[in-house]
Structures are given as structure tokens and as C-alpha cells.
Short mmCIF file of C-alpha atoms in Angstrom, two decimals:
data_model
loop_
_atom_site.label_atom_id
_atom_site.label_comp_id
_atom_site.label_asym_id
_atom_site.label_seq_id
_atom_site.Cartn_x
_atom_site.Cartn_y
_atom_site.Cartn_z
CA MET A 1 90.46 227.69 112.54
CA PHE A 2 89.87 229.04 109.04
CA ASN A 3 90.93 227.61 105.73
CA LYS A 4 92.42 229.79 103.04
CA LYS A 5 89.18 230.04 101.10
CA HIS A 6 87.38 231.33 104.15
CA ILE A 7 90.07 233.86 105.02
CA LYS A 8 90.14 235.12 101.44
CA ALA A 9 86.42 235.75 101.68
CA ILE A 10 86.93 237.66 104.92
CA ALA A 11 89.71 239.77 103.45
CA ALA A 12 87.55 240.82 100.52
CA LEU A 13 85.32 243.01 102.69
CA SER A 14 85.41 246.63 101.52
CA LEU A 15 87.00 248.78 104.24
CA SER A 16 86.82 252.08 102.37
CA ALA A 17 85.04 254.20 104.97
CA MET A 18 87.15 253.10 107.89
CA LEU A 19 90.58 253.17 106.29
CA LEU A 20 89.99 256.16 104.08
CA ALA A 21 91.64 259.39 105.11
CA GLY A 22 90.12 262.07 102.93
CA CYS A 23 89.59 259.91 99.86
CA GLN A 24 86.52 260.96 97.82
CA GLU A 25 85.23 258.16 95.70
CA ASN A 26 83.50 260.32 93.10
CA ALA A 27 86.41 262.62 92.42
CA ALA A 28 87.24 263.09 88.75
CA PRO A 29 89.81 260.59 87.46
CA ILE A 30 93.32 261.93 86.96
CA ASN A 31 95.75 260.38 84.53
CA ILE A 32 99.16 260.34 86.18
CA VAL A 33 102.15 260.46 83.87
CA SER A 34 105.01 258.43 85.24
CA PRO A 35 108.01 260.48 86.40
CA ALA A 36 110.06 258.03 84.37
CA ALA A 37 108.28 259.16 81.23
CA ALA A 38 108.68 262.82 82.13
CA GLY A 39 112.39 262.40 82.85
CA GLU A 40 112.03 263.67 86.41
CA ARG A 41 114.10 262.66 89.38
CA GLN A 42 112.19 260.37 91.70
CA ILE A 43 112.45 259.00 95.22
CA SER A 44 114.28 255.68 95.33
CA SER A 45 112.18 252.67 96.24
CA THR A 46 114.77 251.57 98.78
CA GLU A 47 116.08 254.79 100.39
CA PRO A 48 114.40 257.36 102.65
CA ALA A 49 112.73 260.19 100.77
CA SER A 50 114.88 263.21 101.54
CA SER A 51 116.79 265.78 99.54
CA SER A 52 119.98 263.76 99.99
CA ASN A 53 118.48 260.41 99.06
CA VAL A 54 117.18 260.53 95.51
CA THR A 55 118.20 258.53 92.49
CA GLU A 56 117.74 258.92 88.79
CA SER A 57 114.44 257.46 87.65
CA ARG A 58 114.13 254.37 85.51
CA THR A 59 114.41 254.75 81.79
CA ALA A 60 111.70 252.28 80.80
CA GLU A 61 108.89 253.65 78.68
CA PRO A 62 105.53 253.59 80.45
CA THR A 63 103.16 250.90 79.24
CA ALA A 64 100.43 251.05 81.91
CA THR A 65 97.97 253.80 82.74
CA VAL A 66 97.24 254.62 86.37
CA ASN A 67 93.92 256.39 86.90
CA VAL A 68 93.51 258.11 90.27
CA LYS A 69 89.86 258.10 91.29
CA CYS A 70 90.21 259.52 94.77
CA THR A 71 91.58 262.58 96.49
CA LEU A 72 94.96 261.86 98.03
CA PRO A 73 95.33 262.60 101.76
CA ASP A 74 97.37 265.72 102.47
CA ASN A 75 97.23 265.80 106.29
CA ALA A 76 99.70 263.11 107.30
CA PRO A 77 101.56 263.61 110.60
CA ALA A 78 105.24 264.49 110.53
CA GLN A 79 106.08 261.35 112.49
CA ALA A 80 104.47 258.11 113.54
CA ALA A 81 105.47 255.81 116.35
CA LEU A 82 107.02 252.45 115.56
CA LEU A 83 105.08 249.93 117.62
CA LYS A 84 105.52 246.44 118.98
CA THR A 85 102.53 244.46 120.15
CA THR A 86 101.27 240.89 120.41
CA PRO A 87 98.18 239.01 119.23
CA LEU A 88 95.13 239.48 121.40
CA TRP A 89 94.54 236.45 123.60
CA PHE A 90 90.99 236.30 124.88
CA GLU A 91 90.65 235.38 128.53
CA ASP A 92 89.59 231.75 128.71
CA GLY A 93 85.87 231.52 129.40
CA LEU A 94 85.13 235.22 128.86
CA PRO A 95 83.71 235.00 125.29
CA GLU A 96 81.43 232.15 126.40
CA GLN A 97 80.19 234.21 129.33
CA LEU A 98 79.45 237.25 127.18
CA LEU A 99 78.27 235.66 123.93
CA LEU A 100 76.73 232.30 124.84
CA ASN A 101 74.78 233.37 127.90
CA GLY A 102 71.27 232.00 127.48
CA ILE A 103 72.10 230.18 124.23
CA ASP A 104 71.96 226.40 124.17
CA HIS A 105 75.45 225.20 123.16
CA ILE A 106 77.93 222.36 123.46
CA LEU A 107 81.72 222.30 123.57
CA TYR A 108 82.71 220.54 120.36
CA GLU A 109 86.47 220.38 120.87
CA ARG A 110 89.54 222.18 122.19
CA ARG A 111 92.29 222.64 119.66
CA VAL A 112 95.94 223.25 120.59
CA ASP A 113 98.33 225.23 118.39
CA GLU A 114 101.74 223.53 118.38
CA ASN A 115 103.41 226.94 118.50
CA PHE A 116 101.44 227.92 121.60
CA PRO A 117 100.81 224.66 123.53
CA ASP A 118 99.70 226.52 126.64
CA LYS A 119 96.79 228.09 124.74
CA GLU A 120 93.65 226.33 123.58
CA MET A 121 91.01 227.25 121.05
CA PRO A 122 87.58 226.12 122.26
CA VAL A 123 84.99 225.45 119.56
CA TYR A 124 81.29 225.64 120.50
CA LEU A 125 78.35 224.46 118.40
CA CYS A 126 74.58 224.44 118.74
CA PRO A 127 73.10 220.99 119.47
CA ASP A 128 69.92 221.53 117.42
CA ASP A 129 69.22 222.62 113.86
CA LYS A 130 69.98 226.26 114.48
CA LEU A 131 73.43 227.45 113.49
CA LEU A 132 75.81 228.41 116.24
CA LEU A 133 79.56 228.56 115.91
CA MET A 134 81.96 230.21 118.30
CA CYS A 135 85.70 229.83 118.61
CA TYR A 136 88.58 232.08 119.60
CA ASN A 137 92.35 232.14 120.19
CA GLY A 138 93.06 230.25 116.99
CA ASN A 139 95.98 230.68 114.59
CA GLY A 140 98.32 231.91 117.30
CA GLY A 141 95.71 234.15 118.92
CA GLY A 142 94.22 237.30 117.61
CA ASP A 143 90.93 236.04 116.21
CA ILE A 144 87.36 235.37 117.24
CA SER A 145 84.35 234.04 115.38
CA PHE A 146 80.83 233.99 116.77
CA ARG A 147 77.72 233.52 114.67
CA PHE A 148 74.23 232.60 115.81
CA HIS A 149 71.17 232.67 113.56
CA ASP A 150 68.58 230.58 111.79
CA ASP A 151 69.00 229.12 108.31
CA HIS A 152 72.38 230.78 107.74
CA MET A 153 70.63 234.06 106.94
CA TYR A 154 73.26 236.47 108.18
CA GLY A 155 76.10 234.23 107.09
CA THR A 156 74.75 234.24 103.55
CA LEU A 157 74.53 238.00 103.66
CA ARG A 158 78.10 238.22 104.99
CA ASN A 159 79.40 236.18 102.07
CA ILE A 160 77.63 238.47 99.62
CA PHE A 161 79.22 241.47 101.33
CA ASP A 162 82.66 239.94 101.50
CA VAL A 163 82.98 238.22 98.16
CA TYR A 164 80.86 240.17 95.72
CA ASP A 165 80.83 243.64 97.30
CA VAL A 166 77.26 244.52 96.33
CA ALA A 167 76.86 246.63 99.44
CA ARG A 168 77.40 249.99 97.80
CA GLU A 169 74.82 249.59 95.09
CA ILE A 170 72.09 247.98 97.18
CA PHE A 171 72.42 248.68 100.89
CA THR A 172 72.24 252.46 100.92
CA ASP A 173 70.10 252.81 104.05
CA LYS A 174 71.73 254.08 107.22
CA THR A 175 68.86 253.76 109.73
CA LEU A 176 66.43 250.98 110.67
CA ASN A 177 62.98 251.30 112.18
CA GLY A 178 62.92 250.60 115.89
CA PHE A 179 66.52 251.37 116.84
CA THR A 180 69.22 253.79 115.81
CA PRO A 181 72.73 253.16 114.51
CA GLU A 182 74.04 254.98 117.58
CA ASP A 183 72.31 252.41 119.79
CA ALA A 184 73.79 249.54 117.76
CA ILE A 185 77.29 251.05 117.92
CA SER A 186 77.01 251.62 121.67
CA ARG A 187 75.93 248.04 122.31
CA ALA A 188 78.66 246.63 120.09
CA ALA A 189 81.38 248.86 121.57
CA LYS A 190 80.39 247.87 125.12
CA LEU A 191 80.65 244.18 124.26
CA LEU A 192 84.00 244.61 122.52
CA GLU A 193 85.39 246.53 125.49
CA GLN A 194 84.31 243.69 127.78
CA LEU A 195 86.16 241.29 125.48
CA GLY A 196 89.30 243.44 125.79
CA ILE A 197 89.13 245.03 122.32
CA THR A 198 89.56 248.75 122.94
CA ASN A 199 91.87 250.13 120.22
CA LEU A 200 89.05 250.83 117.77
CA GLY A 201 88.16 253.65 115.43
CA THR A 202 84.84 254.92 114.09
CA PRO A 203 82.89 252.04 112.53
CA GLU A 204 81.46 251.79 109.07
CA VAL A 205 77.70 251.29 109.35
CA TRP A 206 75.36 249.39 107.03
CA ALA A 207 71.63 249.20 107.77
CA ILE A 208 70.37 245.94 106.27
CA LYS A 209 66.66 246.27 105.51
CA ALA A 210 64.51 243.27 104.71
CA ASP A 211 63.44 244.35 101.23
CA LYS A 212 67.04 244.99 100.14
CA ALA A 213 68.25 241.68 101.59
CA ASN A 214 65.49 239.78 99.77
CA GLU A 215 66.32 241.63 96.55
CA VAL A 216 69.96 240.57 96.71
CA LEU A 217 69.25 236.98 97.72
CA GLY A 218 66.70 236.68 94.93
CA ARG A 219 69.15 237.57 92.20
CA GLU A 220 69.72 235.11 89.42
CA GLU A 221 73.41 234.68 90.25
CA TRP A 222 72.50 233.23 93.65
CA GLN A 223 70.62 230.31 92.11
CA ASN A 224 71.78 226.73 92.46
CA LYS A 225 74.34 225.37 90.02
CA ASP A 226 71.64 223.46 88.13
CA GLY A 227 69.74 226.69 87.51
CA THR A 228 66.95 226.08 90.00
CA PRO A 229 66.15 228.92 92.40
CA THR A 230 67.74 228.78 95.82
CA GLU A 231 65.09 228.75 98.54
CA TRP A 232 66.42 231.48 100.80
CA LYS A 233 64.48 232.30 103.91
CA GLN A 234 62.68 235.57 103.28
CA TRP A 235 63.64 238.42 105.57
CA THR A 236 61.09 240.35 107.60
CA GLU A 237 61.50 243.59 109.51
CA ASP A 238 62.29 241.57 112.64
CA ASP A 239 65.39 240.18 110.89
CA GLU A 240 66.85 243.57 110.03
CA VAL A 241 70.34 244.29 111.36
CA TYR A 242 73.11 246.82 111.53
CA TYR A 243 76.31 245.46 110.05
CA LEU A 244 79.21 247.29 111.75
CA THR A 245 82.88 247.18 110.84
CA PHE A 246 85.26 248.76 113.37
CA PRO A 247 88.82 249.55 112.28
CA VAL A 248 91.54 248.43 114.66
CA GLU A 249 94.03 251.26 115.07
CA PHE A 250 96.79 252.85 117.09
CA ASN A 251 97.17 256.62 117.48
CA GLY A 252 94.37 257.14 114.99
CA ILE A 253 96.17 255.13 112.28
CA PRO A 254 94.34 251.94 111.22
CA ILE A 255 96.13 248.62 110.89
CA ALA A 256 95.86 247.37 107.34
CA PHE A 257 98.03 244.29 107.43
CA THR A 258 99.21 241.87 110.08
CA GLY A 259 101.17 239.17 108.34
CA SER A 260 104.84 238.89 107.43
CA MET A 261 105.37 241.13 104.43
CA SER A 262 108.21 240.08 102.17
CA GLY A 263 106.60 240.97 98.85
CA GLY A 264 103.29 242.25 97.57
CA CYS A 265 99.88 241.17 98.75
CA THR A 266 96.40 241.35 97.31
CA GLN A 267 93.09 242.02 98.93
CA HIS A 268 91.94 238.57 97.87
CA GLY A 269 95.01 236.55 98.72
CA TYR A 270 97.88 235.62 100.94
CA ASP A 271 101.31 237.15 101.10
CA SER A 272 102.46 234.55 103.56
CA GLU A 273 101.16 231.70 105.66
CA TYR A 274 100.11 234.06 108.42
CA GLY A 275 98.72 237.14 106.75
CA THR A 276 95.75 238.75 105.09
CA ASP A 277 95.08 242.36 104.28
CA GLY A 278 92.90 244.16 106.76
CA THR A 279 92.52 244.13 110.53
CA TYR A 280 89.04 244.83 111.78
CA ILE A 281 86.25 243.61 114.02
CA GLN A 282 82.74 243.09 112.64
CA VAL A 283 79.56 243.02 114.71
CA THR A 284 76.02 242.28 113.49
CA VAL A 285 73.36 243.76 115.77
CA THR A 286 69.60 243.06 115.76
CA LYS A 287 66.96 244.94 117.71
CA ASP A 288 67.26 242.42 120.53
CA SER A 289 70.75 240.94 120.46
CA ILE A 290 74.19 240.65 118.93
CA VAL A 291 74.16 237.69 116.54
CA GLU A 292 77.64 237.87 115.06
CA VAL A 293 81.14 238.96 116.09
CA HIS A 294 84.09 238.37 113.87
CA GLY A 295 87.68 239.62 113.90
CA TYR A 296 90.89 238.36 112.31
CA PRO A 297 93.66 239.04 113.15
CA LEU A 298 93.47 241.26 116.21
CA PRO A 299 96.49 242.73 118.01
CA SER A 300 96.48 243.46 121.71
CA ALA A 301 95.65 247.03 122.66
CA ASP A 302 98.86 247.05 124.74
CA ALA A 303 101.48 248.42 122.33
CA GLU A 304 105.05 249.40 123.14
CA THR A 305 106.61 252.36 121.34
CA ILE A 306 110.05 251.24 120.17
CA GLY A 307 110.97 254.29 118.07
CA THR A 308 109.60 256.78 115.57
CA ALA A 309 109.36 256.90 111.80
CA ASP A 310 109.57 260.21 109.96
CA ILE A 311 106.84 260.53 107.34
CA ASN A 312 109.26 261.55 104.59
CA VAL A 313 107.06 260.35 101.75
CA SER A 314 103.82 262.16 101.01
CA ALA A 315 100.80 260.43 99.52
CA GLN A 316 101.58 262.05 96.17
CA GLN A 317 105.19 260.89 96.26
CA ALA A 318 104.04 257.38 97.18
CA LEU A 319 101.65 257.46 94.23
CA ASP A 320 104.50 258.51 91.95
CA ILE A 321 106.57 255.56 93.17
CA LEU A 322 103.67 253.19 92.54
CA THR A 323 103.01 254.71 89.10
CA GLU A 324 106.65 254.51 88.10
CA HIS A 325 106.80 250.88 89.16
CA HIS A 326 103.81 249.87 87.08
CA SER A 327 104.78 251.99 84.09
CA ALA A 328 107.96 249.95 83.74
CA ALA A 329 106.01 246.74 83.25
CA ASP A 330 103.69 245.54 80.52
CA PHE A 331 100.53 245.54 82.62
CA PRO A 332 97.49 244.13 80.78
CA SER A 333 94.96 246.77 81.86
CA ALA A 334 94.63 250.29 83.21
CA LEU A 335 94.96 250.46 87.00
CA ASN A 336 92.41 252.43 89.00
CA VAL A 337 93.51 253.80 92.37
CA ASN A 338 90.27 253.85 94.37
CA GLU A 339 91.55 254.59 97.87
CA CYS A 340 94.69 255.87 99.53
CA SER A 341 95.30 256.09 103.27
CA LEU A 342 98.08 256.08 105.84
CA VAL A 343 98.06 252.79 107.74
CA TYR A 344 100.17 250.64 110.02
CA VAL A 345 101.66 247.55 108.38
CA MET A 346 103.47 244.71 110.09
CA ILE A 347 106.86 244.44 108.47
CA ASP A 348 108.42 241.94 110.88
CA ARG A 349 107.32 239.31 113.33
CA ASP A 350 108.94 237.13 115.93
CA PHE A 351 106.50 234.27 115.65
CA ASP A 352 107.95 232.32 118.57
CA LYS A 353 107.27 235.27 120.84
CA GLY A 354 104.12 236.29 118.98
CA GLU A 355 105.34 239.86 118.49
CA PHE A 356 104.25 242.30 115.80
CA ILE A 357 106.30 245.27 114.58
CA LEU A 358 104.15 247.94 112.95
CA ARG A 359 105.39 250.58 110.49
CA PRO A 360 103.50 253.45 108.79
CA MET A 361 102.84 252.96 105.09
CA TRP A 362 100.69 254.37 102.35
CA ARG A 363 98.03 251.88 101.34
CA PHE A 364 96.64 251.93 97.80
CA GLU A 365 93.49 249.96 97.04
CA MET A 366 93.29 249.43 93.29
CA SER A 367 91.28 247.59 90.68
CA PHE A 368 91.63 246.57 87.06
CA GLU A 369 89.53 244.76 84.50
CA SER A 370 90.51 241.20 83.64
CA GLU A 371 89.54 239.16 80.63
CA TYR A 372 89.30 236.14 82.91
CA SER A 373 86.67 237.51 85.30
CA ASP A 374 83.29 239.22 85.18
CA TYR A 375 84.30 241.22 88.24
CA SER A 376 87.00 243.83 88.58
CA VAL A 377 90.15 242.39 90.12
CA ARG A 378 91.13 244.25 93.27
CA MET A 379 94.55 244.42 94.82
CA THR A 380 96.23 246.37 97.59
CA GLU A 381 99.80 247.64 97.45
CA TYR A 382 101.95 249.61 99.86
CA VAL A 383 104.70 252.22 99.93
CA ASP A 384 106.66 252.74 103.14
CA ALA A 385 105.95 256.28 104.37
CA GLU A 386 109.49 256.72 105.72
CA THR A 387 111.74 255.00 103.18
CA GLY A 388 109.68 254.96 99.99
CA LYS A 389 110.14 251.20 99.63
CA GLY A 390 107.32 249.64 97.66
CA TYR A 391 105.51 246.35 98.24
CA PHE A 392 103.87 245.54 94.93
CA GLU A 393 101.79 242.64 93.72
CA TYR A 394 102.96 242.97 90.11
#
């Protein structure tokens, strides 16, 4: 359903408010000295963090600086359930009934995944010059994409959100004239419940006002490649929307990754054929309708508890493991830890059965400056909250 470029754009969406557990973005930076440099004993990256399972730290001299720019969570539970679930399969015909009611549309094709031949992904398009795209149950289930609007307005805005992350500096409004964020959330949550998506947390809310949207779309960097201005459709107050991002979670713990994890993964890239970082559902709500629903990948709300994991590793200990790892390598730039939260990560998958196994891990969202890019490079790394095992990009 999506190519890699498209999924990378999706994964780049900032999820700070919904995944953050006590992280304060404006906290004073703290320079963390690696335990390896201080000669301290440190939790092994492969054994559970307990008094009987520690090893001597590495002897490498630190070469990278890790700057902590958030407050680390200190309220983790003592245990977290180990869960098994499956991708969410939308009931055939239900998304059309709920999302395409009253919208002129045509069935473009039905695609069959060779791994799930009994499931089809219907693709609907608009027959006129307005943009409509809806499809679901692609990539082995667990995703939906619905977008309906004129002149790609909201799609353009989505790409700006996802790829360039200008939301924080521009879209600071939280309320629109004519309807409240509470109304938008209620309408979105009702629709998602009807679709069978119920394991959701508190959404992040962006109020997209017309003047701010026009300001962003009028920036020089959005011009055509030949330097001529791009003729974006100008927004009016009638076009204003709430852009909602709901975290998908179990037991109050958000799911940060649903793809086979055998190494590190970045916020902009793949760790495997099946995975990206971040599991969420996005809904764009106007005064009169819902014009966009997007989620990838989505697990079923029906989860089976198959055991428990002791949270042996605190956020601070996980940070020490991460710092020690990077201090032993010649990293080209200082690393900034911008967010830290306890999340569920899929560490195993039986693809033939479509089963996910979820484990609790500490998620670190980081950034560093690169000589090859005008933008800060962002990456996400993990430390298992029970064993202390790290999953690092570098």
C-alpha cells in the first residue's frame, strides 16, 4: 500500500506529547559522564538489571557527549504485562460505510497479500478532480488511509508536519473559532470506536488556523525546483482543522514500534521490511466533517497476556547504558536526548500467524547535527526495561 518513502514520511511525525511520560522539553541540559569514564560498575547490556547481574563496565574512553534535554520519568510500574496480539483487520465494507457515505467514489482495485490470500485491500478513488483515496487492510493488516479534500491542501500540510516538523514553531494555537478541541476529539473517538480502534490514549491536538497554514505554505523553501513560487490554494477560516494524533496503547503504555527488531532503528527509517517507529492513528477534523484518517501499523485491541516483565531498569539506568554505548564509539556530533518514555516494543513476530509479541522498553528520541543536512538528524533507540539490552542505531 505504501512505498518506503511514504512510510518514512509518516514515521517522521513528532509524537512527543503522546509518548512522553513526564519529559519536559525546556529542562536545562545535563551533561552525562559515561559510567565507563567514571570507572563505575554498570548494568550489562545483555543481562537483567539486578544486584546479581552486573558486569564490569567497558574500558573505552568516552568520545561522544550525551546532552539530556528532558526530565527522565521516575514513575515506572514495577511490572508490565508481556502481550501477544495481532494486526487489526477492518471488517470488510465497514470503513466504506463510515467514511465514504455521501462521497462520490469508485472502487479502483482489490489487492491481495500473498501472505494473507483470504484478505483483500480495497482501494477507492474519487472519479472527478477532487482528491479521494481510501484503502485498508494492506501490508498484512493493521493500516488504514483515508483522505478527502480539494487541491491536496491537507495532504500538503501533513507532509510539512511529518517531514519538516515545523509544527512547534508555527502552529501554537489550541482552539479554533466555531468548534472546540473537545468536540473534535469526541467526533474522532466515536468514529475510531466504530472502526474497532479502542485501545487509544489521550491525543495530541494541533489547531491549524488559516493564517498560520498560509504562512508555512508561502515559505521560500516550498517553492518549485526552478525557483518559481508554488501556487498553493490559500486557506480561509472554513478550511481550518484540528489535527489529532492518538497514541495506540495497552495498560496505559504506548506502542512505539511494531516491526521485527533485530538491531537499531531510526525515526526516519526501516529496521526491517515490516517495521517503522511509532504506532498511532491520526484524524483531521473540520467544522463539518472528518477529512482524513490515517494509521499504520495498528494492532488489534484484543491482547493476550502471556507473562510479565519486571521493570528492573530505571530510566536513569537505561540512559547510562545508552551513554556508555555511545561513549565507546567515535560519534561525529554531540547527541541530544529530547524525550524518554516507557513504551511497548515488538521484539518478535510470527508473520505467518500475524502475531505480535510486545515487551516494555525505554524509548529515547534523540537528535544530532550533521554536516550533510540543514536539519537535525533524529533517531530513536531503545533499552529493554527488564534486561537492559540495548537496540542502538550506531
